[in-house]
PDB file of C-alpha atoms and ligand atoms in Angstrom:
ATOM      1  CA  MET A  14      45.039 -29.458 132.008  1.00 84.00           C
ATOM      2  CA  LEU A  15      42.129 -29.487 133.439  1.00 91.00           C
ATOM      3  CA  ASP A  16      42.931 -28.738 136.957  1.00 95.00           C
ATOM      4  CA  GLN A  17      44.111 -25.479 135.695  1.00 97.00           C
ATOM      5  CA  ILE A  18      41.185 -24.388 133.886  1.00 97.00           C
ATOM      6  CA  GLN A  19      39.652 -25.107 137.375  1.00 98.00           C
ATOM      7  CA  GLN A  20      41.890 -23.395 139.142  1.00 98.00           C
ATOM      8  CA  ALA A  21      40.624 -20.542 137.452  1.00 98.00           C
ATOM      9  CA  ALA A  22      37.309 -20.893 137.332  1.00 98.00           C
ATOM     10  CA  ASP A  23      36.696 -21.680 140.768  1.00 98.00           C
ATOM     11  CA  PHE A  24      38.652 -18.709 141.808  1.00 98.00           C
ATOM     12  CA  ILE A  25      36.965 -16.736 139.718  1.00 98.00           C
ATOM     13  CA  SER A  26      34.052 -17.947 141.003  1.00 97.00           C
ATOM     14  CA  SER A  27      34.816 -17.454 144.527  1.00 97.00           C
ATOM     15  CA  ARG A  28      35.308 -13.026 143.599  1.00 96.00           C
ATOM     16  CA  ILE A  29      32.197 -13.382 142.295  1.00 95.00           C
ATOM     17  CA  LEU A  30      27.940 -13.794 143.724  1.00 90.00           C
ATOM     18  CA  GLU A  31      25.748 -14.990 140.990  1.00 95.00           C
ATOM     19  CA  PRO A  32      27.049 -17.056 137.457  1.00 97.00           C
ATOM     20  CA  PRO A  33      26.996 -15.184 134.299  1.00 98.00           C
ATOM     21  CA  GLN A  34      25.112 -15.741 131.845  1.00 98.00           C
ATOM     22  CA  PHE A  35      27.908 -13.823 128.494  1.00 98.00           C
ATOM     23  CA  GLY A  36      31.340 -14.690 128.026  1.00 98.00           C
ATOM     24  CA  ILE A  37      32.310 -11.107 126.011  1.00 98.00           C
ATOM     25  CA  ILE A  38      35.758 -10.912 124.777  1.00 97.00           C
ATOM     26  CA  LEU A  39      36.586  -6.993 123.352  1.00 93.00           C
ATOM     27  CA  GLY A  40      39.259  -6.900 121.130  1.00 86.00           C
ATOM     28  CA  SER A  41      41.232  -4.163 120.178  1.00 77.00           C
ATOM     29  CA  GLY A  42      39.987   0.003 121.275  1.00 76.00           C
ATOM     30  CA  LEU A  43      36.757  -2.012 122.223  1.00 82.00           C
ATOM     31  CA  GLY A  44      37.281  -2.400 126.609  1.00 82.00           C
ATOM     32  CA  SER A  45      35.388   1.216 127.159  1.00 85.00           C
ATOM     33  CA  PHE A  46      32.377  -1.677 127.101  1.00 92.00           C
ATOM     34  CA  ALA A  47      33.448  -2.508 130.111  1.00 93.00           C
ATOM     35  CA  ASP A  48      32.744   0.600 131.629  1.00 93.00           C
ATOM     36  CA  GLN A  49      28.538   0.319 131.118  1.00 93.00           C
ATOM     37  CA  LEU A  50      28.311  -2.237 134.058  1.00 96.00           C
ATOM     38  CA  GLU A  51      27.281  -1.882 137.057  1.00 95.00           C
ATOM     39  CA  SER A  52      28.358  -3.861 140.241  1.00 94.00           C
ATOM     40  CA  LYS A  53      31.208  -4.465 138.748  1.00 95.00           C
ATOM     41  CA  VAL A  54      34.314  -6.218 140.093  1.00 97.00           C
ATOM     42  CA  THR A  55      37.560  -6.646 138.794  1.00 96.00           C
ATOM     43  CA  ILE A  56      40.027  -9.104 138.156  1.00 96.00           C
ATOM     44  CA  ALA A  57      43.642  -8.094 136.118  1.00 94.00           C
ATOM     45  CA  PHE A  58      44.474 -10.672 135.024  1.00 94.00           C
ATOM     46  CA  GLU A  59      48.039 -12.005 136.147  1.00 93.00           C
ATOM     47  CA  ASP A  60      45.468 -12.096 139.422  1.00 96.00           C
ATOM     48  CA  ILE A  61      43.232 -15.455 137.830  1.00 97.00           C
ATOM     49  CA  PRO A  62      46.427 -18.968 138.515  1.00 97.00           C
ATOM     50  CA  HIS A  63      47.107 -20.263 135.474  1.00 96.00           C
ATOM     51  CA  PHE A  64      45.851 -17.240 133.026  1.00 96.00           C
ATOM     52  CA  PRO A  65      47.773 -15.542 130.216  1.00 93.00           C
ATOM     53  CA  VAL A  66      48.964 -11.938 130.356  1.00 82.00           C
ATOM     54  CA  SER A  67      47.806  -9.931 127.390  1.00 70.00           C
ATOM     55  CA  THR A  68      50.807  -7.663 125.722  1.00 70.00           C
ATOM     56  CA  VAL A  69      48.688  -5.756 122.675  1.00 67.00           C
ATOM     57  CA  GLU A  70      48.213  -2.069 122.981  1.00 66.00           C
ATOM     58  CA  GLY A  71      44.532  -1.252 123.398  1.00 58.00           C
ATOM     59  CA  HIS A  72      43.966  -4.400 125.500  1.00 63.00           C
ATOM     60  CA  GLU A  73      44.221  -4.405 129.059  1.00 79.00           C
ATOM     61  CA  GLY A  74      44.487  -7.580 130.840  1.00 89.00           C
ATOM     62  CA  LYS A  75      41.400  -7.465 132.858  1.00 93.00           C
ATOM     63  CA  MET A  76      38.565  -9.418 133.530  1.00 96.00           C
ATOM     64  CA  VAL A  77      35.172  -7.479 134.606  1.00 96.00           C
ATOM     65  CA  ILE A  78      32.454  -9.107 135.899  1.00 98.00           C
ATOM     66  CA  GLY A  79      29.188  -7.124 136.753  1.00 97.00           C
ATOM     67  CA  LYS A  80      25.316  -6.786 135.283  1.00 97.00           C
ATOM     68  CA  LEU A  81      23.975  -4.962 132.230  1.00 96.00           C
ATOM     69  CA  GLU A  82      20.491  -4.289 133.412  1.00 90.00           C
ATOM     70  CA  ASN A  83      19.342  -7.231 135.332  1.00 92.00           C
ATOM     71  CA  THR A  84      21.749  -9.680 132.793  1.00 97.00           C
ATOM     72  CA  VAL A  85      25.046 -10.949 135.151  1.00 98.00           C
ATOM     73  CA  VAL A  86      28.074 -10.988 131.192  1.00 98.00           C
ATOM     74  CA  LEU A  87      31.844 -11.784 132.573  1.00 98.00           C
ATOM     75  CA  VAL A  88      33.871  -9.240 129.853  1.00 97.00           C
ATOM     76  CA  LEU A  89      37.223  -9.390 129.050  1.00 95.00           C
ATOM     77  CA  GLN A  90      38.849  -6.610 127.784  1.00 92.00           C
ATOM     78  CA  GLY A  91      42.521  -8.313 126.339  1.00 88.00           C
ATOM     79  CA  ARG A  92      42.714 -11.348 124.708  1.00 90.00           C
ATOM     80  CA  PHE A  93      45.193 -13.525 123.866  1.00 93.00           C
ATOM     81  CA  HIS A  94      46.679 -14.167 120.062  1.00 93.00           C
ATOM     82  CA  TYR A  95      48.757 -17.336 118.879  1.00 95.00           C
ATOM     83  CA  TYR A  96      51.111 -14.137 116.626  1.00 93.00           C
ATOM     84  CA  GLU A  97      52.355 -13.438 120.734  1.00 91.00           C
ATOM     85  CA  GLY A  98      53.700 -16.495 121.306  1.00 93.00           C
ATOM     86  CA  TYR A  99      50.960 -18.727 122.867  1.00 94.00           C
ATOM     87  CA  SER A 100      50.047 -21.955 122.194  1.00 95.00           C
ATOM     88  CA  MET A 101      46.681 -22.012 121.358  1.00 96.00           C
ATOM     89  CA  ASP A 102      45.951 -23.777 124.435  1.00 96.00           C
ATOM     90  CA  GLN A 103      46.500 -20.515 126.177  1.00 96.00           C
ATOM     91  CA  VAL A 104      44.302 -18.322 123.407  1.00 96.00           C
ATOM     92  CA  VAL A 105      41.444 -20.107 124.478  1.00 98.00           C
ATOM     93  CA  PHE A 106      42.241 -20.444 128.649  1.00 98.00           C
ATOM     94  CA  PRO A 107      39.276 -18.376 128.946  1.00 98.00           C
ATOM     95  CA  VAL A 108      36.889 -19.804 127.392  1.00 98.00           C
ATOM     96  CA  ARG A 109      37.730 -23.184 128.695  1.00 98.00           C
ATOM     97  CA  CYS A 110      37.371 -21.003 131.681  1.00 98.00           C
ATOM     98  CA  MET A 111      33.878 -19.411 131.132  1.00 98.00           C
ATOM     99  CA  LEU A 112      32.901 -23.559 129.737  1.00 98.00           C
ATOM    100  CA  TYR A 113      33.353 -24.617 133.138  1.00 98.00           C
ATOM    101  CA  LEU A 114      31.527 -22.150 134.635  1.00 98.00           C
ATOM    102  CA  ASN A 115      28.880 -23.083 132.523  1.00 98.00           C
ATOM    103  CA  ILE A 116      28.819 -20.341 131.137  1.00 98.00           C
ATOM    104  CA  PRO A 117      26.244 -20.854 127.865  1.00 98.00           C
ATOM    105  CA  ASN A 118      26.115 -17.702 125.906  1.00 98.00           C
ATOM    106  CA  LEU A 119      29.680 -16.025 124.135  1.00 98.00           C
ATOM    107  CA  ILE A 120      30.344 -12.885 122.413  1.00 98.00           C
ATOM    108  CA  VAL A 121      33.776 -11.886 120.506  1.00 98.00           C
ATOM    109  CA  THR A 122      34.390  -8.920 119.195  1.00 96.00           C
ATOM    110  CA  ASN A 123      37.347  -7.728 117.008  1.00 95.00           C
ATOM    111  CA  ALA A 124      39.104  -5.730 114.427  1.00 93.00           C
ATOM    112  CA  ALA A 125      39.195  -7.037 111.681  1.00 96.00           C
ATOM    113  CA  GLY A 126      40.690  -5.288 107.535  1.00 97.00           C
ATOM    114  CA  SER A 127      38.024  -6.028 105.007  1.00 98.00           C
ATOM    115  CA  VAL A 128      38.630  -7.403 101.771  1.00 98.00           C
ATOM    116  CA  ASP A 129      35.207  -6.645 100.610  1.00 98.00           C
ATOM    117  CA  MET A 130      35.081  -3.435  98.115  1.00 96.00           C
ATOM    118  CA  ASN A 131      31.424  -2.917  99.153  1.00 97.00           C
ATOM    119  CA  TYR A 132      32.810  -2.577 102.990  1.00 98.00           C
ATOM    120  CA  LYS A 133      34.219   0.611 104.665  1.00 96.00           C
ATOM    121  CA  PRO A 134      35.980   1.328 107.651  1.00 95.00           C
ATOM    122  CA  GLY A 135      33.455   2.205 110.613  1.00 95.00           C
ATOM    123  CA  ASP A 136      31.329  -0.728 109.275  1.00 97.00           C
ATOM    124  CA  LEU A 137      30.463  -3.323 111.732  1.00 97.00           C
ATOM    125  CA  MET A 138      30.591  -7.066 109.973  1.00 98.00           C
ATOM    126  CA  LEU A 139      28.505  -9.486 112.203  1.00 98.00           C
ATOM    127  CA  ILE A 140      30.381 -13.046 111.220  1.00 98.00           C
ATOM    128  CA  LYS A 141      28.512 -15.571 109.963  1.00 98.00           C
ATOM    129  CA  ASP A 142      31.044 -18.377 109.173  1.00 98.00           C
ATOM    130  CA  HIS A 143      34.775 -18.858 109.182  1.00 98.00           C
ATOM    131  CA  ILE A 144      37.395 -20.117 106.548  1.00 98.00           C
ATOM    132  CA  LYS A 145      40.465 -21.204 109.152  1.00 98.00           C
ATOM    133  CA  PHE A 146      42.992 -22.851 106.911  1.00 96.00           C
ATOM    134  CA  HIS A 147      46.223 -22.050 109.192  1.00 91.00           C
ATOM    135  CA  ALA A 148      47.667 -25.547 111.033  1.00 87.00           C
ATOM    136  CA  ASP A 149      46.550 -25.334 114.296  1.00 95.00           C
ATOM    137  CA  SER A 150      44.228 -25.647 116.692  1.00 97.00           C
ATOM    138  CA  PRO A 151      42.912 -25.931 119.851  1.00 97.00           C
ATOM    139  CA  LEU A 152      41.160 -28.452 119.562  1.00 98.00           C
ATOM    140  CA  ARG A 153      44.514 -30.450 118.561  1.00 97.00           C
ATOM    141  CA  GLY A 154      46.205 -33.043 121.124  1.00 96.00           C
ATOM    142  CA  PRO A 155      44.053 -34.535 123.938  1.00 96.00           C
ATOM    143  CA  ASN A 156      39.988 -34.065 123.716  1.00 97.00           C
ATOM    144  CA  ILE A 157      39.012 -33.270 126.870  1.00 96.00           C
ATOM    145  CA  SER A 158      35.376 -35.194 126.838  1.00 96.00           C
ATOM    146  CA  ALA A 159      33.379 -33.233 129.610  1.00 95.00           C
ATOM    147  CA  PHE A 160      33.222 -30.167 126.503  1.00 97.00           C
ATOM    148  CA  GLY A 161      32.787 -31.942 123.549  1.00 97.00           C
ATOM    149  CA  PRO A 162      33.234 -34.516 121.235  1.00 98.00           C
ATOM    150  CA  ARG A 163      36.642 -35.399 119.746  1.00 98.00           C
ATOM    151  CA  PHE A 164      35.445 -34.255 116.142  1.00 97.00           C
ATOM    152  CA  ASN A 165      33.058 -31.995 116.829  1.00 96.00           C
ATOM    153  CA  ASP A 166      30.125 -30.188 114.418  1.00 97.00           C
ATOM    154  CA  MET A 167      30.785 -26.780 112.999  1.00 98.00           C
ATOM    155  CA  SER A 168      27.941 -26.310 110.489  1.00 98.00           C
ATOM    156  CA  ASP A 169      26.372 -23.593 112.708  1.00 98.00           C
ATOM    157  CA  PRO A 170      29.950 -21.977 115.281  1.00 98.00           C
ATOM    158  CA  TYR A 171      27.797 -18.585 114.256  1.00 98.00           C
ATOM    159  CA  THR A 172      24.584 -19.027 116.188  1.00 98.00           C
ATOM    160  CA  HIS A 173      22.122 -18.687 113.811  1.00 98.00           C
ATOM    161  CA  ARG A 174      18.906 -17.883 115.621  1.00 98.00           C
ATOM    162  CA  ILE A 175      21.097 -15.438 117.496  1.00 98.00           C
ATOM    163  CA  ARG A 176      21.874 -13.825 114.281  1.00 98.00           C
ATOM    164  CA  THR A 177      18.411 -13.319 113.040  1.00 98.00           C
ATOM    165  CA  LEU A 178      18.162 -11.187 116.486  1.00 98.00           C
ATOM    166  CA  ALA A 179      21.361  -9.600 116.089  1.00 98.00           C
ATOM    167  CA  LYS A 180      19.831  -8.567 112.808  1.00 98.00           C
ATOM    168  CA  ALA A 181      16.224  -7.476 114.346  1.00 98.00           C
ATOM    169  CA  ALA A 182      18.189  -5.358 116.777  1.00 98.00           C
ATOM    170  CA  ALA A 183      20.310  -3.395 114.159  1.00 98.00           C
ATOM    171  CA  LYS A 184      17.556  -2.612 111.672  1.00 98.00           C
ATOM    172  CA  ARG A 185      15.182  -1.197 115.353  1.00 98.00           C
ATOM    173  CA  LEU A 186      18.315   0.766 116.594  1.00 98.00           C
ATOM    174  CA  ASP A 187      19.114   1.680 112.308  1.00 98.00           C
ATOM    175  CA  ILE A 188      22.708   1.059 112.806  1.00 97.00           C
ATOM    176  CA  PRO A 189      23.814  -0.361 109.078  1.00 97.00           C
ATOM    177  CA  ILE A 190      24.912  -3.833 109.975  1.00 98.00           C
ATOM    178  CA  LYS A 191      26.728  -6.419 107.128  1.00 98.00           C
ATOM    179  CA  GLU A 192      27.182 -10.501 107.732  1.00 98.00           C
ATOM    180  CA  GLY A 193      30.101 -11.772 105.953  1.00 98.00           C
ATOM    181  CA  VAL A 194      32.423 -14.175 105.895  1.00 99.00           C
ATOM    182  CA  TYR A 195      35.533 -14.064 108.437  1.00 98.00           C
ATOM    183  CA  TYR A 196      38.827 -15.242 107.213  1.00 98.00           C
ATOM    184  CA  TYR A 197      41.567 -16.171 109.796  1.00 98.00           C
ATOM    185  CA  MET A 198      44.983 -15.918 109.714  1.00 98.00           C
ATOM    186  CA  GLY A 199      47.797 -15.756 111.871  1.00 95.00           C
ATOM    187  CA  GLY A 200      49.465 -12.423 111.999  1.00 94.00           C
ATOM    188  CA  PRO A 201      51.424 -10.889 113.391  1.00 95.00           C
ATOM    189  CA  SER A 202      51.929  -9.158 109.860  1.00 96.00           C
ATOM    190  CA  TYR A 203      49.583  -7.572 107.970  1.00 96.00           C
ATOM    191  CA  GLU A 204      47.949 -10.163 104.684  1.00 97.00           C
ATOM    192  CA  THR A 205      50.359  -9.347 101.410  1.00 96.00           C
ATOM    193  CA  ALA A 206      47.999  -7.846  98.388  1.00 96.00           C
ATOM    194  CA  SER A 207      48.024 -11.304  96.729  1.00 97.00           C
ATOM    195  CA  GLU A 208      47.042 -12.770 100.242  1.00 98.00           C
ATOM    196  CA  ILE A 209      44.303 -10.692 100.079  1.00 98.00           C
ATOM    197  CA  LYS A 210      43.030 -11.610  96.389  1.00 97.00           C
ATOM    198  CA  ALA A 211      42.861 -15.548  97.349  1.00 98.00           C
ATOM    199  CA  ILE A 212      41.254 -14.644 100.330  1.00 98.00           C
ATOM    200  CA  ARG A 213      38.907 -12.845  98.556  1.00 98.00           C
ATOM    201  CA  ILE A 214      38.857 -15.404  95.846  1.00 98.00           C
ATOM    202  CA  LEU A 215      38.000 -18.230  99.119  1.00 98.00           C
ATOM    203  CA  GLY A 216      35.290 -15.965  99.517  1.00 98.00           C
ATOM    204  CA  ALA A 217      35.934 -13.689 102.604  1.00 98.00           C
ATOM    205  CA  ASN A 218      34.372 -10.263 103.377  1.00 98.00           C
ATOM    206  CA  ALA A 219      37.225  -9.954 106.302  1.00 98.00           C
ATOM    207  CA  VAL A 220      40.350 -10.922 107.602  1.00 98.00           C
ATOM    208  CA  GLY A 221      41.907 -10.621 111.426  1.00 98.00           C
ATOM    209  CA  MET A 222      43.998 -12.116 113.484  1.00 97.00           C
ATOM    210  CA  SER A 223      41.869 -13.355 116.693  1.00 97.00           C
ATOM    211  CA  THR A 224      38.412 -15.338 117.660  1.00 98.00           C
ATOM    212  CA  VAL A 225      38.245 -18.113 115.459  1.00 98.00           C
ATOM    213  CA  PRO A 226      40.193 -19.644 118.184  1.00 98.00           C
ATOM    214  CA  GLU A 227      37.765 -19.261 121.062  1.00 98.00           C
ATOM    215  CA  VAL A 228      35.319 -19.615 118.641  1.00 98.00           C
ATOM    216  CA  ILE A 229      35.247 -23.905 117.733  1.00 98.00           C
ATOM    217  CA  VAL A 230      35.752 -24.843 121.694  1.00 98.00           C
ATOM    218  CA  ALA A 231      32.951 -22.354 122.219  1.00 98.00           C
ATOM    219  CA  SER A 232      31.376 -24.259 119.442  1.00 98.00           C
ATOM    220  CA  HIS A 233      32.735 -27.905 120.994  1.00 98.00           C
ATOM    221  CA  GLY A 234      31.272 -26.671 124.431  1.00 98.00           C
ATOM    222  CA  GLY A 235      28.052 -26.163 122.759  1.00 98.00           C
ATOM    223  CA  MET A 236      28.091 -22.493 123.234  1.00 98.00           C
ATOM    224  CA  ASN A 237      25.783 -19.998 121.293  1.00 98.00           C
ATOM    225  CA  VAL A 238      28.088 -17.103 119.947  1.00 98.00           C
ATOM    226  CA  LEU A 239      28.166 -14.156 118.712  1.00 98.00           C
ATOM    227  CA  GLY A 240      30.373 -12.365 116.247  1.00 98.00           C
ATOM    228  CA  LEU A 241      30.676  -9.053 115.750  1.00 97.00           C
ATOM    229  CA  SER A 242      34.099  -7.851 113.592  1.00 97.00           C
ATOM    230  CA  CYS A 243      34.840  -3.227 113.416  1.00 95.00           C
ATOM    231  CA  ILE A 244      35.672  -3.108 110.147  1.00 96.00           C
ATOM    232  CA  THR A 245      39.017  -0.692 110.896  1.00 94.00           C
ATOM    233  CA  ASN A 246      41.127  -0.091 108.161  1.00 94.00           C
ATOM    234  CA  MET A 247      40.528  -2.214 103.591  1.00 96.00           C
ATOM    235  CA  ALA A 248      42.941  -4.800 103.646  1.00 96.00           C
ATOM    236  CA  THR A 249      46.017  -4.183 101.424  1.00 96.00           C
ATOM    237  CA  GLY A 250      46.401  -4.343  97.947  1.00 94.00           C
ATOM    238  CA  ILE A 251      43.421  -1.965  98.608  1.00 93.00           C
ATOM    239  CA  LEU A 252      44.394   0.382 100.594  1.00 80.00           C
ATOM    240  CA  ASP A 253      47.001   2.740  98.986  1.00 82.00           C
ATOM    241  CA  HIS A 254      49.340   3.235 101.579  1.00 85.00           C
ATOM    242  CA  PRO A 255      50.655   0.924 104.568  1.00 89.00           C
ATOM    243  CA  ILE A 256      48.171  -0.381 107.478  1.00 88.00           C
ATOM    244  CA  GLY A 257      49.506   0.760 111.168  1.00 86.00           C
ATOM    245  CA  HIS A 258      47.956  -1.100 114.496  1.00 86.00           C
ATOM    246  CA  GLU A 259      47.553   3.097 115.545  1.00 86.00           C
ATOM    247  CA  ASP A 260      44.379   2.985 111.698  1.00 83.00           C
ATOM    248  CA  VAL A 261      43.385   0.638 113.535  1.00 84.00           C
ATOM    249  CA  ILE A 262      42.852   1.806 117.216  1.00 85.00           C
ATOM    250  CA  LYS A 263      41.392   4.623 116.390  1.00 87.00           C
ATOM    251  CA  THR A 264      38.604   3.339 113.928  1.00 88.00           C
ATOM    252  CA  SER A 265      37.772   1.306 116.724  1.00 84.00           C
ATOM    253  CA  ALA A 266      37.656   4.129 118.473  1.00 85.00           C
ATOM    254  CA  THR A 267      35.227   5.855 116.238  1.00 89.00           C
ATOM    255  CA  VAL A 268      32.581   3.280 116.055  1.00 92.00           C
ATOM    256  CA  LYS A 269      32.383   2.384 119.958  1.00 90.00           C
ATOM    257  CA  GLU A 270      29.429   4.265 121.187  1.00 91.00           C
ATOM    258  CA  LYS A 271      27.482   2.641 118.314  1.00 93.00           C
ATOM    259  CA  PHE A 272      28.696  -0.819 119.162  1.00 93.00           C
ATOM    260  CA  ILE A 273      28.415  -0.643 122.798  1.00 94.00           C
ATOM    261  CA  THR A 274      24.722   0.233 122.098  1.00 95.00           C
ATOM    262  CA  LEU A 275      23.964  -2.441 119.552  1.00 96.00           C
ATOM    263  CA  LEU A 276      25.282  -5.045 122.457  1.00 96.00           C
ATOM    264  CA  LYS A 277      23.168  -3.811 124.545  1.00 96.00           C
ATOM    265  CA  SER A 278      20.081  -4.193 122.532  1.00 97.00           C
ATOM    266  CA  ILE A 279      21.459  -7.730 121.191  1.00 98.00           C
ATOM    267  CA  ILE A 280      22.629  -8.897 125.305  1.00 98.00           C
ATOM    268  CA  SER A 281      19.178  -7.700 126.417  1.00 96.00           C
ATOM    269  CA  GLN A 282      17.122  -9.760 123.889  1.00 97.00           C
ATOM    270  CA  TRP A 283      19.376 -12.616 124.109  1.00 98.00           C
ATOM    271  CA  ALA A 284      19.091 -12.541 127.384  1.00 97.00           C
ATOM    272  CA  ASN A 285      15.000 -13.378 127.321  1.00 93.00           C
ATOM    273  CA  LEU A 286      15.021 -15.866 124.931  1.00 90.00           C
TER     274      LEU A 286
HETATM  275  N1  HPA B 306      44.519  -7.817 108.374  1.00 83.52           N
HETATM  276  C1  HPA B 306      44.580  -8.605 109.332  1.00 83.52           C
HETATM  277  N2  HPA B 306      43.952  -8.157 110.672  1.00 83.52           N
HETATM  278  C2  HPA B 306      43.658  -7.132 110.553  1.00 83.52           C
HETATM  279  C3  HPA B 306      43.447  -5.769 109.897  1.00 83.52           C
HETATM  280  C4  HPA B 306      44.125  -6.552 108.424  1.00 83.52           C
HETATM  281  O1  HPA B 306      44.373  -5.613 107.838  1.00 83.52           O
HETATM  282  N3  HPA B 306      42.734  -4.721 110.822  1.00 83.52           N
HETATM  283  C5  HPA B 306      42.695  -5.412 111.961  1.00 83.52           C
HETATM  284  N4  HPA B 306      43.082  -6.125 111.996  1.00 83.52           N
END
């Protein structure tokens, strides 16, 4: 597998002039963040050797490398979900390419349902920690020791000092932000009302079908990680009507502007740490 990662990473390197300092994975409906970049290089996923291609509406399937002020960032417009039928190795392939490229920082964003009655659609939630009881792990199988140890520590997967920086940035911009625990579900079914009740009792604030595999691999490889959820809907059982993917796309479109403003501010401060 390391061969495939190397070939993909070498291909990406051959298309860019400066090494990126940030990898950014954009969730459903949030892909337009990449429009903010200058001196852009855009690569279609299908052109990168061994890269999977995405199949979900709202995911564009492109890698965009460019500059935000003086910081070089590598943005994925679209990600790979386990429910699409990809193996965990495929789901985390882009993050392993980032590790191979020595990118030290990762920002992961997603759309999520709220299990917390105090949240509402359109809220942004900084991910403090996650819960994954889903059986498969992206680290199952032979360990890639070039990236990290067999049994990796998960005591601070969403880097504490970066969360502190993000909260300060949100405060300065007067953008309200929650901080909570993300529960990972394999999907693609949305949850039952009973599952949501259980998830709340277990201590999570939001639920979604992405992000956690990528964060596990980033953490294994020693990256600093920031996770940001866009609350697109109240979860099953709280909501009085069925959840649809259209609602997810619609709500994420309404928060796009504050999301982009906040992310840019976080990156400019993080880059100067
Ligand atoms: N459940 C799981 N994933 C989601 C949801 C949800 O309610 N909303 C957006 N992604």
